[in-house]
Amino acid sequence: MGGNEGNAHHPLAAATSGACATIASDALMNPFDVIKQRMQVHGSVYPSIYRCAQSVYRQEGLSAFYVSYPTTLTMTIPFTAIQFTAYESLSKVLNPSKKYDPFTHCTAGGLAGAVAAGITTPLDVVKTLLQTRGTSHDEEIRRAKGLWEAASIINRRSGWKGFFRGLGPRVLTTMPSTAICWSSYEMAKAYFIRSAEPAVAN
């Protein structure tokens, strides 16, 4: 897709790279995300990660760890694709020379994360409802089995505003994470490029 060719702008290559990376990552991390959500929810009775995982497995079965996986992918694929595309686009504007510049990498990374987090907040709200359904005392929520059922519950009870609950905190917590992530990536890339230069010269 041209992502490694010259200094041209390749948004499709960036978006595809991000999407492929998140599909593999979420397959491994989704059960841990379910446990995290269960332990963070108000009134959680789980004293440890092991106890939480054990309780979820015994009461709801293995599928409980992956009931939100399709919804997670529906959120994280656009999130990562938007983030990668936004980062490349912002970097092109802020740092057209493509030289290592910690400030512009950090700024572009933070802004890219903010854009991606804001756009995908509705899907994150749906994902959270599915991941915490086992702790709910509401029978309808406990029976929710997928993206459309969960979205329907949120829309019927809270309207469109319900899909943007937590928008501010989500954006604010994502920005430092993506800023650090992209800064670390660019620092490592610059290091390896510099390390390879003497070898190439010889």
mmCIF file with all atom_site columns, C-alpha atoms in Angstrom, residues 10-201:
data_model
loop_
_atom_site.group_PDB
_atom_site.id
_atom_site.type_symbol
_atom_site.label_atom_id
_atom_site.label_alt_id
_atom_site.label_comp_id
_atom_site.label_asym_id
_atom_site.label_entity_id
_atom_site.label_seq_id
_atom_site.pdbx_PDB_ins_code
_atom_site.Cartn_x
_atom_site.Cartn_y
_atom_site.Cartn_z
_atom_site.occupancy
_atom_site.B_iso_or_equiv
_atom_site.pdbx_formal_charge
_atom_site.auth_seq_id
_atom_site.auth_comp_id
_atom_site.auth_asym_id
_atom_site.auth_atom_id
_atom_site.pdbx_PDB_model_num
ATOM 1   C CA . HIS A 1 10  ? -0.144  6.973   2.970  1.00 0.00 ? 10  HIS A CA 1
ATOM 2   C CA . PRO A 1 11  ? -3.319  7.135   5.101  1.00 0.00 ? 11  PRO A CA 1
ATOM 3   C CA . LEU A 1 12  ? -4.678  3.796   3.833  1.00 0.00 ? 12  LEU A CA 1
ATOM 4   C CA . ALA A 1 13  ? -1.475  1.969   4.753  1.00 0.00 ? 13  ALA A CA 1
ATOM 5   C CA . ALA A 1 14  ? -1.482  3.589   8.196  1.00 0.00 ? 14  ALA A CA 1
ATOM 6   C CA . ALA A 1 15  ? -5.144  2.721   8.798  1.00 0.00 ? 15  ALA A CA 1
ATOM 7   C CA . THR A 1 16  ? -4.690  -0.897  7.642  1.00 0.00 ? 16  THR A CA 1
ATOM 8   C CA . SER A 1 17  ? -1.610  -1.376  9.820  1.00 0.00 ? 17  SER A CA 1
ATOM 9   C CA . GLY A 1 18  ? -3.496  -0.128  12.859 1.00 0.00 ? 18  GLY A CA 1
ATOM 10  C CA . ALA A 1 19  ? -6.526  -2.328  12.149 1.00 0.00 ? 19  ALA A CA 1
ATOM 11  C CA . CYS A 1 20  ? -4.442  -5.506  11.757 1.00 0.00 ? 20  CYS A CA 1
ATOM 12  C CA . ALA A 1 21  ? -2.496  -4.796  14.941 1.00 0.00 ? 21  ALA A CA 1
ATOM 13  C CA . THR A 1 22  ? -5.616  -4.273  17.048 1.00 0.00 ? 22  THR A CA 1
ATOM 14  C CA . ILE A 1 23  ? -7.386  -7.445  15.832 1.00 0.00 ? 23  ILE A CA 1
ATOM 15  C CA . ALA A 1 24  ? -4.493  -9.555  17.125 1.00 0.00 ? 24  ALA A CA 1
ATOM 16  C CA . SER A 1 25  ? -4.028  -7.529  20.303 1.00 0.00 ? 25  SER A CA 1
ATOM 17  C CA . ASP A 1 26  ? -7.706  -7.554  21.316 1.00 0.00 ? 26  ASP A CA 1
ATOM 18  C CA . ALA A 1 27  ? -7.992  -11.328 20.878 1.00 0.00 ? 27  ALA A CA 1
ATOM 19  C CA . LEU A 1 28  ? -5.461  -11.679 23.695 1.00 0.00 ? 28  LEU A CA 1
ATOM 20  C CA . MET A 1 29  ? -6.445  -8.710  25.855 1.00 0.00 ? 29  MET A CA 1
ATOM 21  C CA . ASN A 1 30  ? -10.270 -8.864  25.813 1.00 0.00 ? 30  ASN A CA 1
ATOM 22  C CA . PRO A 1 31  ? -10.558 -11.245 28.818 1.00 0.00 ? 31  PRO A CA 1
ATOM 23  C CA . PHE A 1 32  ? -8.263  -8.977  30.849 1.00 0.00 ? 32  PHE A CA 1
ATOM 24  C CA . ASP A 1 33  ? -10.360 -5.968  29.864 1.00 0.00 ? 33  ASP A CA 1
ATOM 25  C CA . VAL A 1 34  ? -13.513 -7.752  31.075 1.00 0.00 ? 34  VAL A CA 1
ATOM 26  C CA . ILE A 1 35  ? -11.851 -8.451  34.435 1.00 0.00 ? 35  ILE A CA 1
ATOM 27  C CA . LYS A 1 36  ? -10.673 -4.831  34.709 1.00 0.00 ? 36  LYS A CA 1
ATOM 28  C CA . GLN A 1 37  ? -14.170 -3.491  34.044 1.00 0.00 ? 37  GLN A CA 1
ATOM 29  C CA . ARG A 1 38  ? -15.729 -5.871  36.582 1.00 0.00 ? 38  ARG A CA 1
ATOM 30  C CA . MET A 1 39  ? -13.250 -4.829  39.277 1.00 0.00 ? 39  MET A CA 1
ATOM 31  C CA . GLN A 1 40  ? -13.646 -1.105  38.537 1.00 0.00 ? 40  GLN A CA 1
ATOM 32  C CA . VAL A 1 41  ? -17.445 -1.030  38.587 1.00 0.00 ? 41  VAL A CA 1
ATOM 33  C CA . HIS A 1 42  ? -19.076 0.552   41.645 1.00 0.00 ? 42  HIS A CA 1
ATOM 34  C CA . GLY A 1 43  ? -19.729 -1.998  44.389 1.00 0.00 ? 43  GLY A CA 1
ATOM 35  C CA . SER A 1 44  ? -17.287 -4.588  43.035 1.00 0.00 ? 44  SER A CA 1
ATOM 36  C CA . VAL A 1 45  ? -16.791 -7.465  45.486 1.00 0.00 ? 45  VAL A CA 1
ATOM 37  C CA . TYR A 1 46  ? -13.760 -9.046  43.825 1.00 0.00 ? 46  TYR A CA 1
ATOM 38  C CA . PRO A 1 47  ? -10.617 -8.943  46.038 1.00 0.00 ? 47  PRO A CA 1
ATOM 39  C CA . SER A 1 48  ? -8.205  -10.054 43.292 1.00 0.00 ? 48  SER A CA 1
ATOM 40  C CA . ILE A 1 49  ? -7.842  -10.653 39.551 1.00 0.00 ? 49  ILE A CA 1
ATOM 41  C CA . TYR A 1 50  ? -7.866  -14.436 40.074 1.00 0.00 ? 50  TYR A CA 1
ATOM 42  C CA . ARG A 1 51  ? -11.071 -14.369 42.151 1.00 0.00 ? 51  ARG A CA 1
ATOM 43  C CA . CYS A 1 52  ? -12.770 -12.142 39.591 1.00 0.00 ? 52  CYS A CA 1
ATOM 44  C CA . ALA A 1 53  ? -11.798 -14.401 36.676 1.00 0.00 ? 53  ALA A CA 1
ATOM 45  C CA . GLN A 1 54  ? -12.841 -17.493 38.625 1.00 0.00 ? 54  GLN A CA 1
ATOM 46  C CA . SER A 1 55  ? -16.233 -16.006 39.527 1.00 0.00 ? 55  SER A CA 1
ATOM 47  C CA . VAL A 1 56  ? -16.975 -14.854 35.971 1.00 0.00 ? 56  VAL A CA 1
ATOM 48  C CA . TYR A 1 57  ? -16.033 -18.265 34.569 1.00 0.00 ? 57  TYR A CA 1
ATOM 49  C CA . ARG A 1 58  ? -18.116 -20.220 37.089 1.00 0.00 ? 58  ARG A CA 1
ATOM 50  C CA . GLN A 1 59  ? -21.224 -18.046 36.860 1.00 0.00 ? 59  GLN A CA 1
ATOM 51  C CA . GLU A 1 60  ? -21.230 -17.061 33.174 1.00 0.00 ? 60  GLU A CA 1
ATOM 52  C CA . GLY A 1 61  ? -18.868 -19.432 31.400 1.00 0.00 ? 61  GLY A CA 1
ATOM 53  C CA . LEU A 1 62  ? -15.936 -18.849 29.064 1.00 0.00 ? 62  LEU A CA 1
ATOM 54  C CA . SER A 1 63  ? -18.090 -16.899 26.601 1.00 0.00 ? 63  SER A CA 1
ATOM 55  C CA . ALA A 1 64  ? -18.428 -14.053 29.146 1.00 0.00 ? 64  ALA A CA 1
ATOM 56  C CA . PHE A 1 65  ? -14.784 -13.143 28.496 1.00 0.00 ? 65  PHE A CA 1
ATOM 57  C CA . TYR A 1 66  ? -15.514 -12.718 24.784 1.00 0.00 ? 66  TYR A CA 1
ATOM 58  C CA . VAL A 1 67  ? -19.133 -11.524 24.653 1.00 0.00 ? 67  VAL A CA 1
ATOM 59  C CA . SER A 1 68  ? -17.841 -8.000  24.041 1.00 0.00 ? 68  SER A CA 1
ATOM 60  C CA . TYR A 1 69  ? -15.089 -9.021  21.575 1.00 0.00 ? 69  TYR A CA 1
ATOM 61  C CA . PRO A 1 70  ? -17.064 -8.196  18.397 1.00 0.00 ? 70  PRO A CA 1
ATOM 62  C CA . THR A 1 71  ? -18.074 -4.861  19.940 1.00 0.00 ? 71  THR A CA 1
ATOM 63  C CA . THR A 1 72  ? -14.499 -4.281  21.096 1.00 0.00 ? 72  THR A CA 1
ATOM 64  C CA . LEU A 1 73  ? -13.270 -4.826  17.529 1.00 0.00 ? 73  LEU A CA 1
ATOM 65  C CA . THR A 1 74  ? -16.043 -2.582  16.207 1.00 0.00 ? 74  THR A CA 1
ATOM 66  C CA . MET A 1 75  ? -14.605 0.128   18.457 1.00 0.00 ? 75  MET A CA 1
ATOM 67  C CA . THR A 1 76  ? -10.862 -0.547  18.434 1.00 0.00 ? 76  THR A CA 1
ATOM 68  C CA . ILE A 1 77  ? -10.456 -1.103  14.689 1.00 0.00 ? 77  ILE A CA 1
ATOM 69  C CA . PRO A 1 78  ? -11.863 2.381   13.896 1.00 0.00 ? 78  PRO A CA 1
ATOM 70  C CA . PHE A 1 79  ? -10.029 3.814   16.945 1.00 0.00 ? 79  PHE A CA 1
ATOM 71  C CA . THR A 1 80  ? -6.640  2.486   15.871 1.00 0.00 ? 80  THR A CA 1
ATOM 72  C CA . ALA A 1 81  ? -7.202  3.181   12.178 1.00 0.00 ? 81  ALA A CA 1
ATOM 73  C CA . ILE A 1 82  ? -8.255  6.781   12.946 1.00 0.00 ? 82  ILE A CA 1
ATOM 74  C CA . GLN A 1 83  ? -5.372  7.213   15.383 1.00 0.00 ? 83  GLN A CA 1
ATOM 75  C CA . PHE A 1 84  ? -2.731  5.964   12.917 1.00 0.00 ? 84  PHE A CA 1
ATOM 76  C CA . THR A 1 85  ? -4.167  8.052   10.084 1.00 0.00 ? 85  THR A CA 1
ATOM 77  C CA . ALA A 1 86  ? -4.490  11.167  12.250 1.00 0.00 ? 86  ALA A CA 1
ATOM 78  C CA . TYR A 1 87  ? -0.951  10.745  13.589 1.00 0.00 ? 87  TYR A CA 1
ATOM 79  C CA . GLU A 1 88  ? 0.557   10.440  10.134 1.00 0.00 ? 88  GLU A CA 1
ATOM 80  C CA . SER A 1 89  ? -1.468  13.410  8.869  1.00 0.00 ? 89  SER A CA 1
ATOM 81  C CA . LEU A 1 90  ? -0.600  15.615  11.870 1.00 0.00 ? 90  LEU A CA 1
ATOM 82  C CA . SER A 1 91  ? 3.059   14.599  11.691 1.00 0.00 ? 91  SER A CA 1
ATOM 83  C CA . LYS A 1 92  ? 3.109   15.598  8.028  1.00 0.00 ? 92  LYS A CA 1
ATOM 84  C CA . VAL A 1 93  ? 1.884   19.083  8.988  1.00 0.00 ? 93  VAL A CA 1
ATOM 85  C CA . LEU A 1 94  ? 3.840   19.584  12.233 1.00 0.00 ? 94  LEU A CA 1
ATOM 86  C CA . ASN A 1 95  ? 7.066   17.920  11.119 1.00 0.00 ? 95  ASN A CA 1
ATOM 87  C CA . PRO A 1 96  ? 7.315   17.934  7.303  1.00 0.00 ? 96  PRO A CA 1
ATOM 88  C CA . SER A 1 97  ? 11.054  17.178  7.422  1.00 0.00 ? 97  SER A CA 1
ATOM 89  C CA . LYS A 1 98  ? 10.308  13.898  9.267  1.00 0.00 ? 98  LYS A CA 1
ATOM 90  C CA . LYS A 1 99  ? 13.345  14.459  11.486 1.00 0.00 ? 99  LYS A CA 1
ATOM 91  C CA . TYR A 1 100 ? 13.235  13.177  15.061 1.00 0.00 ? 100 TYR A CA 1
ATOM 92  C CA . ASP A 1 101 ? 11.520  15.855  17.146 1.00 0.00 ? 101 ASP A CA 1
ATOM 93  C CA . PRO A 1 102 ? 10.178  14.733  20.549 1.00 0.00 ? 102 PRO A CA 1
ATOM 94  C CA . PHE A 1 103 ? 7.848   17.738  20.902 1.00 0.00 ? 103 PHE A CA 1
ATOM 95  C CA . THR A 1 104 ? 6.032   17.277  17.596 1.00 0.00 ? 104 THR A CA 1
ATOM 96  C CA . HIS A 1 105 ? 5.835   13.487  18.015 1.00 0.00 ? 105 HIS A CA 1
ATOM 97  C CA . CYS A 1 106 ? 4.323   13.925  21.478 1.00 0.00 ? 106 CYS A CA 1
ATOM 98  C CA . THR A 1 107 ? 1.879   16.607  20.291 1.00 0.00 ? 107 THR A CA 1
ATOM 99  C CA . ALA A 1 108 ? 0.783   14.679  17.203 1.00 0.00 ? 108 ALA A CA 1
ATOM 100 C CA . GLY A 1 109 ? 0.384   11.506  19.253 1.00 0.00 ? 109 GLY A CA 1
ATOM 101 C CA . GLY A 1 110 ? -1.770  13.193  21.895 1.00 0.00 ? 110 GLY A CA 1
ATOM 102 C CA . LEU A 1 111 ? -3.993  14.930  19.340 1.00 0.00 ? 111 LEU A CA 1
ATOM 103 C CA . ALA A 1 112 ? -4.383  11.758  17.281 1.00 0.00 ? 112 ALA A CA 1
ATOM 104 C CA . GLY A 1 113 ? -5.508  9.894   20.395 1.00 0.00 ? 113 GLY A CA 1
ATOM 105 C CA . ALA A 1 114 ? -7.983  12.637  21.293 1.00 0.00 ? 114 ALA A CA 1
ATOM 106 C CA . VAL A 1 115 ? -9.583  12.547  17.835 1.00 0.00 ? 115 VAL A CA 1
ATOM 107 C CA . ALA A 1 116 ? -9.830  8.751   17.818 1.00 0.00 ? 116 ALA A CA 1
ATOM 108 C CA . ALA A 1 117 ? -11.183 8.578   21.384 1.00 0.00 ? 117 ALA A CA 1
ATOM 109 C CA . GLY A 1 118 ? -13.831 11.219  20.754 1.00 0.00 ? 118 GLY A CA 1
ATOM 110 C CA . ILE A 1 119 ? -15.149 9.587   17.589 1.00 0.00 ? 119 ILE A CA 1
ATOM 111 C CA . THR A 1 120 ? -15.324 6.081   19.089 1.00 0.00 ? 120 THR A CA 1
ATOM 112 C CA . THR A 1 121 ? -16.808 6.982   22.511 1.00 0.00 ? 121 THR A CA 1
ATOM 113 C CA . PRO A 1 122 ? -20.312 5.655   21.630 1.00 0.00 ? 122 PRO A CA 1
ATOM 114 C CA . LEU A 1 123 ? -18.850 2.224   20.886 1.00 0.00 ? 123 LEU A CA 1
ATOM 115 C CA . ASP A 1 124 ? -16.856 2.296   24.121 1.00 0.00 ? 124 ASP A CA 1
ATOM 116 C CA . VAL A 1 125 ? -20.068 2.956   26.075 1.00 0.00 ? 125 VAL A CA 1
ATOM 117 C CA . VAL A 1 126 ? -21.707 -0.073  24.423 1.00 0.00 ? 126 VAL A CA 1
ATOM 118 C CA . LYS A 1 127 ? -18.624 -2.228  25.107 1.00 0.00 ? 127 LYS A CA 1
ATOM 119 C CA . THR A 1 128 ? -18.601 -1.239  28.781 1.00 0.00 ? 128 THR A CA 1
ATOM 120 C CA . LEU A 1 129 ? -22.275 -2.160  29.207 1.00 0.00 ? 129 LEU A CA 1
ATOM 121 C CA . LEU A 1 130 ? -21.602 -5.622  27.745 1.00 0.00 ? 130 LEU A CA 1
ATOM 122 C CA . GLN A 1 131 ? -18.486 -6.192  29.830 1.00 0.00 ? 131 GLN A CA 1
ATOM 123 C CA . THR A 1 132 ? -20.177 -5.248  33.113 1.00 0.00 ? 132 THR A CA 1
ATOM 124 C CA . ARG A 1 133 ? -23.570 -6.835  32.465 1.00 0.00 ? 133 ARG A CA 1
ATOM 125 C CA . GLY A 1 134 ? -22.843 -9.681  34.884 1.00 0.00 ? 134 GLY A CA 1
ATOM 126 C CA . THR A 1 135 ? -22.652 -7.251  37.821 1.00 0.00 ? 135 THR A CA 1
ATOM 127 C CA . SER A 1 136 ? -25.911 -5.478  36.957 1.00 0.00 ? 136 SER A CA 1
ATOM 128 C CA . HIS A 1 137 ? -29.115 -5.989  38.945 1.00 0.00 ? 137 HIS A CA 1
ATOM 129 C CA . ASP A 1 138 ? -31.111 -5.012  35.859 1.00 0.00 ? 138 ASP A CA 1
ATOM 130 C CA . GLU A 1 139 ? -32.436 -8.150  34.171 1.00 0.00 ? 139 GLU A CA 1
ATOM 131 C CA . GLU A 1 140 ? -32.597 -6.571  30.706 1.00 0.00 ? 140 GLU A CA 1
ATOM 132 C CA . ILE A 1 141 ? -28.937 -5.530  30.884 1.00 0.00 ? 141 ILE A CA 1
ATOM 133 C CA . ARG A 1 142 ? -27.904 -8.967  32.163 1.00 0.00 ? 142 ARG A CA 1
ATOM 134 C CA . ARG A 1 143 ? -29.559 -10.554 29.117 1.00 0.00 ? 143 ARG A CA 1
ATOM 135 C CA . ALA A 1 144 ? -27.909 -8.219  26.561 1.00 0.00 ? 144 ALA A CA 1
ATOM 136 C CA . LYS A 1 145 ? -25.989 -10.428 24.125 1.00 0.00 ? 145 LYS A CA 1
ATOM 137 C CA . GLY A 1 146 ? -24.443 -8.134  21.555 1.00 0.00 ? 146 GLY A CA 1
ATOM 138 C CA . LEU A 1 147 ? -23.768 -4.693  20.162 1.00 0.00 ? 147 LEU A CA 1
ATOM 139 C CA . TRP A 1 148 ? -27.262 -3.966  18.850 1.00 0.00 ? 148 TRP A CA 1
ATOM 140 C CA . GLU A 1 149 ? -29.074 -5.107  21.992 1.00 0.00 ? 149 GLU A CA 1
ATOM 141 C CA . ALA A 1 150 ? -26.784 -3.052  24.221 1.00 0.00 ? 150 ALA A CA 1
ATOM 142 C CA . ALA A 1 151 ? -27.059 0.001   21.944 1.00 0.00 ? 151 ALA A CA 1
ATOM 143 C CA . SER A 1 152 ? -30.831 -0.321  21.933 1.00 0.00 ? 152 SER A CA 1
ATOM 144 C CA . ILE A 1 153 ? -30.946 -0.319  25.751 1.00 0.00 ? 153 ILE A CA 1
ATOM 145 C CA . ILE A 1 154 ? -28.740 2.779   25.953 1.00 0.00 ? 154 ILE A CA 1
ATOM 146 C CA . ASN A 1 155 ? -30.715 4.636   23.286 1.00 0.00 ? 155 ASN A CA 1
ATOM 147 C CA . ARG A 1 156 ? -34.106 3.786   24.801 1.00 0.00 ? 156 ARG A CA 1
ATOM 148 C CA . ARG A 1 157 ? -33.109 4.801   28.328 1.00 0.00 ? 157 ARG A CA 1
ATOM 149 C CA . SER A 1 158 ? -30.768 7.747   27.797 1.00 0.00 ? 158 SER A CA 1
ATOM 150 C CA . GLY A 1 159 ? -31.161 8.821   24.170 1.00 0.00 ? 159 GLY A CA 1
ATOM 151 C CA . TRP A 1 160 ? -28.195 9.871   22.053 1.00 0.00 ? 160 TRP A CA 1
ATOM 152 C CA . LYS A 1 161 ? -26.610 11.633  25.028 1.00 0.00 ? 161 LYS A CA 1
ATOM 153 C CA . GLY A 1 162 ? -26.133 8.248   26.649 1.00 0.00 ? 162 GLY A CA 1
ATOM 154 C CA . PHE A 1 163 ? -23.653 7.237   23.958 1.00 0.00 ? 163 PHE A CA 1
ATOM 155 C CA . PHE A 1 164 ? -21.352 10.137  24.865 1.00 0.00 ? 164 PHE A CA 1
ATOM 156 C CA . ARG A 1 165 ? -21.319 9.551   28.613 1.00 0.00 ? 165 ARG A CA 1
ATOM 157 C CA . GLY A 1 166 ? -17.708 9.781   29.769 1.00 0.00 ? 166 GLY A CA 1
ATOM 158 C CA . LEU A 1 167 ? -16.494 11.561  26.616 1.00 0.00 ? 167 LEU A CA 1
ATOM 159 C CA . GLY A 1 168 ? -14.328 14.079  28.505 1.00 0.00 ? 168 GLY A CA 1
ATOM 160 C CA . PRO A 1 169 ? -12.553 11.594  30.785 1.00 0.00 ? 169 PRO A CA 1
ATOM 161 C CA . ARG A 1 170 ? -12.035 9.186   27.868 1.00 0.00 ? 170 ARG A CA 1
ATOM 162 C CA . VAL A 1 171 ? -10.353 11.849  25.739 1.00 0.00 ? 171 VAL A CA 1
ATOM 163 C CA . LEU A 1 172 ? -8.264  13.163  28.648 1.00 0.00 ? 172 LEU A CA 1
ATOM 164 C CA . THR A 1 173 ? -7.013  9.709   29.655 1.00 0.00 ? 173 THR A CA 1
ATOM 165 C CA . THR A 1 174 ? -6.300  8.656   26.065 1.00 0.00 ? 174 THR A CA 1
ATOM 166 C CA . MET A 1 175 ? -4.206  11.695  25.123 1.00 0.00 ? 175 MET A CA 1
ATOM 167 C CA . PRO A 1 176 ? -1.267  11.040  27.517 1.00 0.00 ? 176 PRO A CA 1
ATOM 168 C CA . SER A 1 177 ? -1.299  7.344   26.610 1.00 0.00 ? 177 SER A CA 1
ATOM 169 C CA . THR A 1 178 ? -1.065  7.899   22.854 1.00 0.00 ? 178 THR A CA 1
ATOM 170 C CA . ALA A 1 179 ? 1.400   10.770  23.289 1.00 0.00 ? 179 ALA A CA 1
ATOM 171 C CA . ILE A 1 180 ? 3.744   8.497   25.266 1.00 0.00 ? 180 ILE A CA 1
ATOM 172 C CA . CYS A 1 181 ? 3.179   5.580   22.893 1.00 0.00 ? 181 CYS A CA 1
ATOM 173 C CA . TRP A 1 182 ? 4.057   7.511   19.731 1.00 0.00 ? 182 TRP A CA 1
ATOM 174 C CA . SER A 1 183 ? 6.944   9.363   21.418 1.00 0.00 ? 183 SER A CA 1
ATOM 175 C CA . SER A 1 184 ? 8.435   6.042   22.542 1.00 0.00 ? 184 SER A CA 1
ATOM 176 C CA . TYR A 1 185 ? 7.956   4.553   19.076 1.00 0.00 ? 185 TYR A CA 1
ATOM 177 C CA . GLU A 1 186 ? 9.658   7.495   17.357 1.00 0.00 ? 186 GLU A CA 1
ATOM 178 C CA . MET A 1 187 ? 12.502  7.516   19.901 1.00 0.00 ? 187 MET A CA 1
ATOM 179 C CA . ALA A 1 188 ? 13.144  3.803   19.363 1.00 0.00 ? 188 ALA A CA 1
ATOM 180 C CA . LYS A 1 189 ? 12.937  4.201   15.591 1.00 0.00 ? 189 LYS A CA 1
ATOM 181 C CA . ALA A 1 190 ? 15.415  7.111   15.647 1.00 0.00 ? 190 ALA A CA 1
ATOM 182 C CA . TYR A 1 191 ? 17.784  5.086   17.832 1.00 0.00 ? 191 TYR A CA 1
ATOM 183 C CA . PHE A 1 192 ? 17.777  2.048   15.527 1.00 0.00 ? 192 PHE A CA 1
ATOM 184 C CA . ILE A 1 193 ? 18.191  4.222   12.431 1.00 0.00 ? 193 ILE A CA 1
ATOM 185 C CA . ARG A 1 194 ? 21.223  5.941   13.982 1.00 0.00 ? 194 ARG A CA 1
ATOM 186 C CA . SER A 1 195 ? 22.635  2.565   15.080 1.00 0.00 ? 195 SER A CA 1
ATOM 187 C CA . ALA A 1 196 ? 22.298  1.173   11.555 1.00 0.00 ? 196 ALA A CA 1
ATOM 188 C CA . GLU A 1 197 ? 23.972  4.140   9.842  1.00 0.00 ? 197 GLU A CA 1
ATOM 189 C CA . PRO A 1 198 ? 27.605  3.241   10.761 1.00 0.00 ? 198 PRO A CA 1
ATOM 190 C CA . ALA A 1 199 ? 27.028  -0.350  9.599  1.00 0.00 ? 199 ALA A CA 1
ATOM 191 C CA . VAL A 1 200 ? 25.688  0.863   6.265  1.00 0.00 ? 200 VAL A CA 1
ATOM 192 C CA . ALA A 1 201 ? 28.611  3.284   5.884  1.00 0.00 ? 201 ALA A CA 1
#
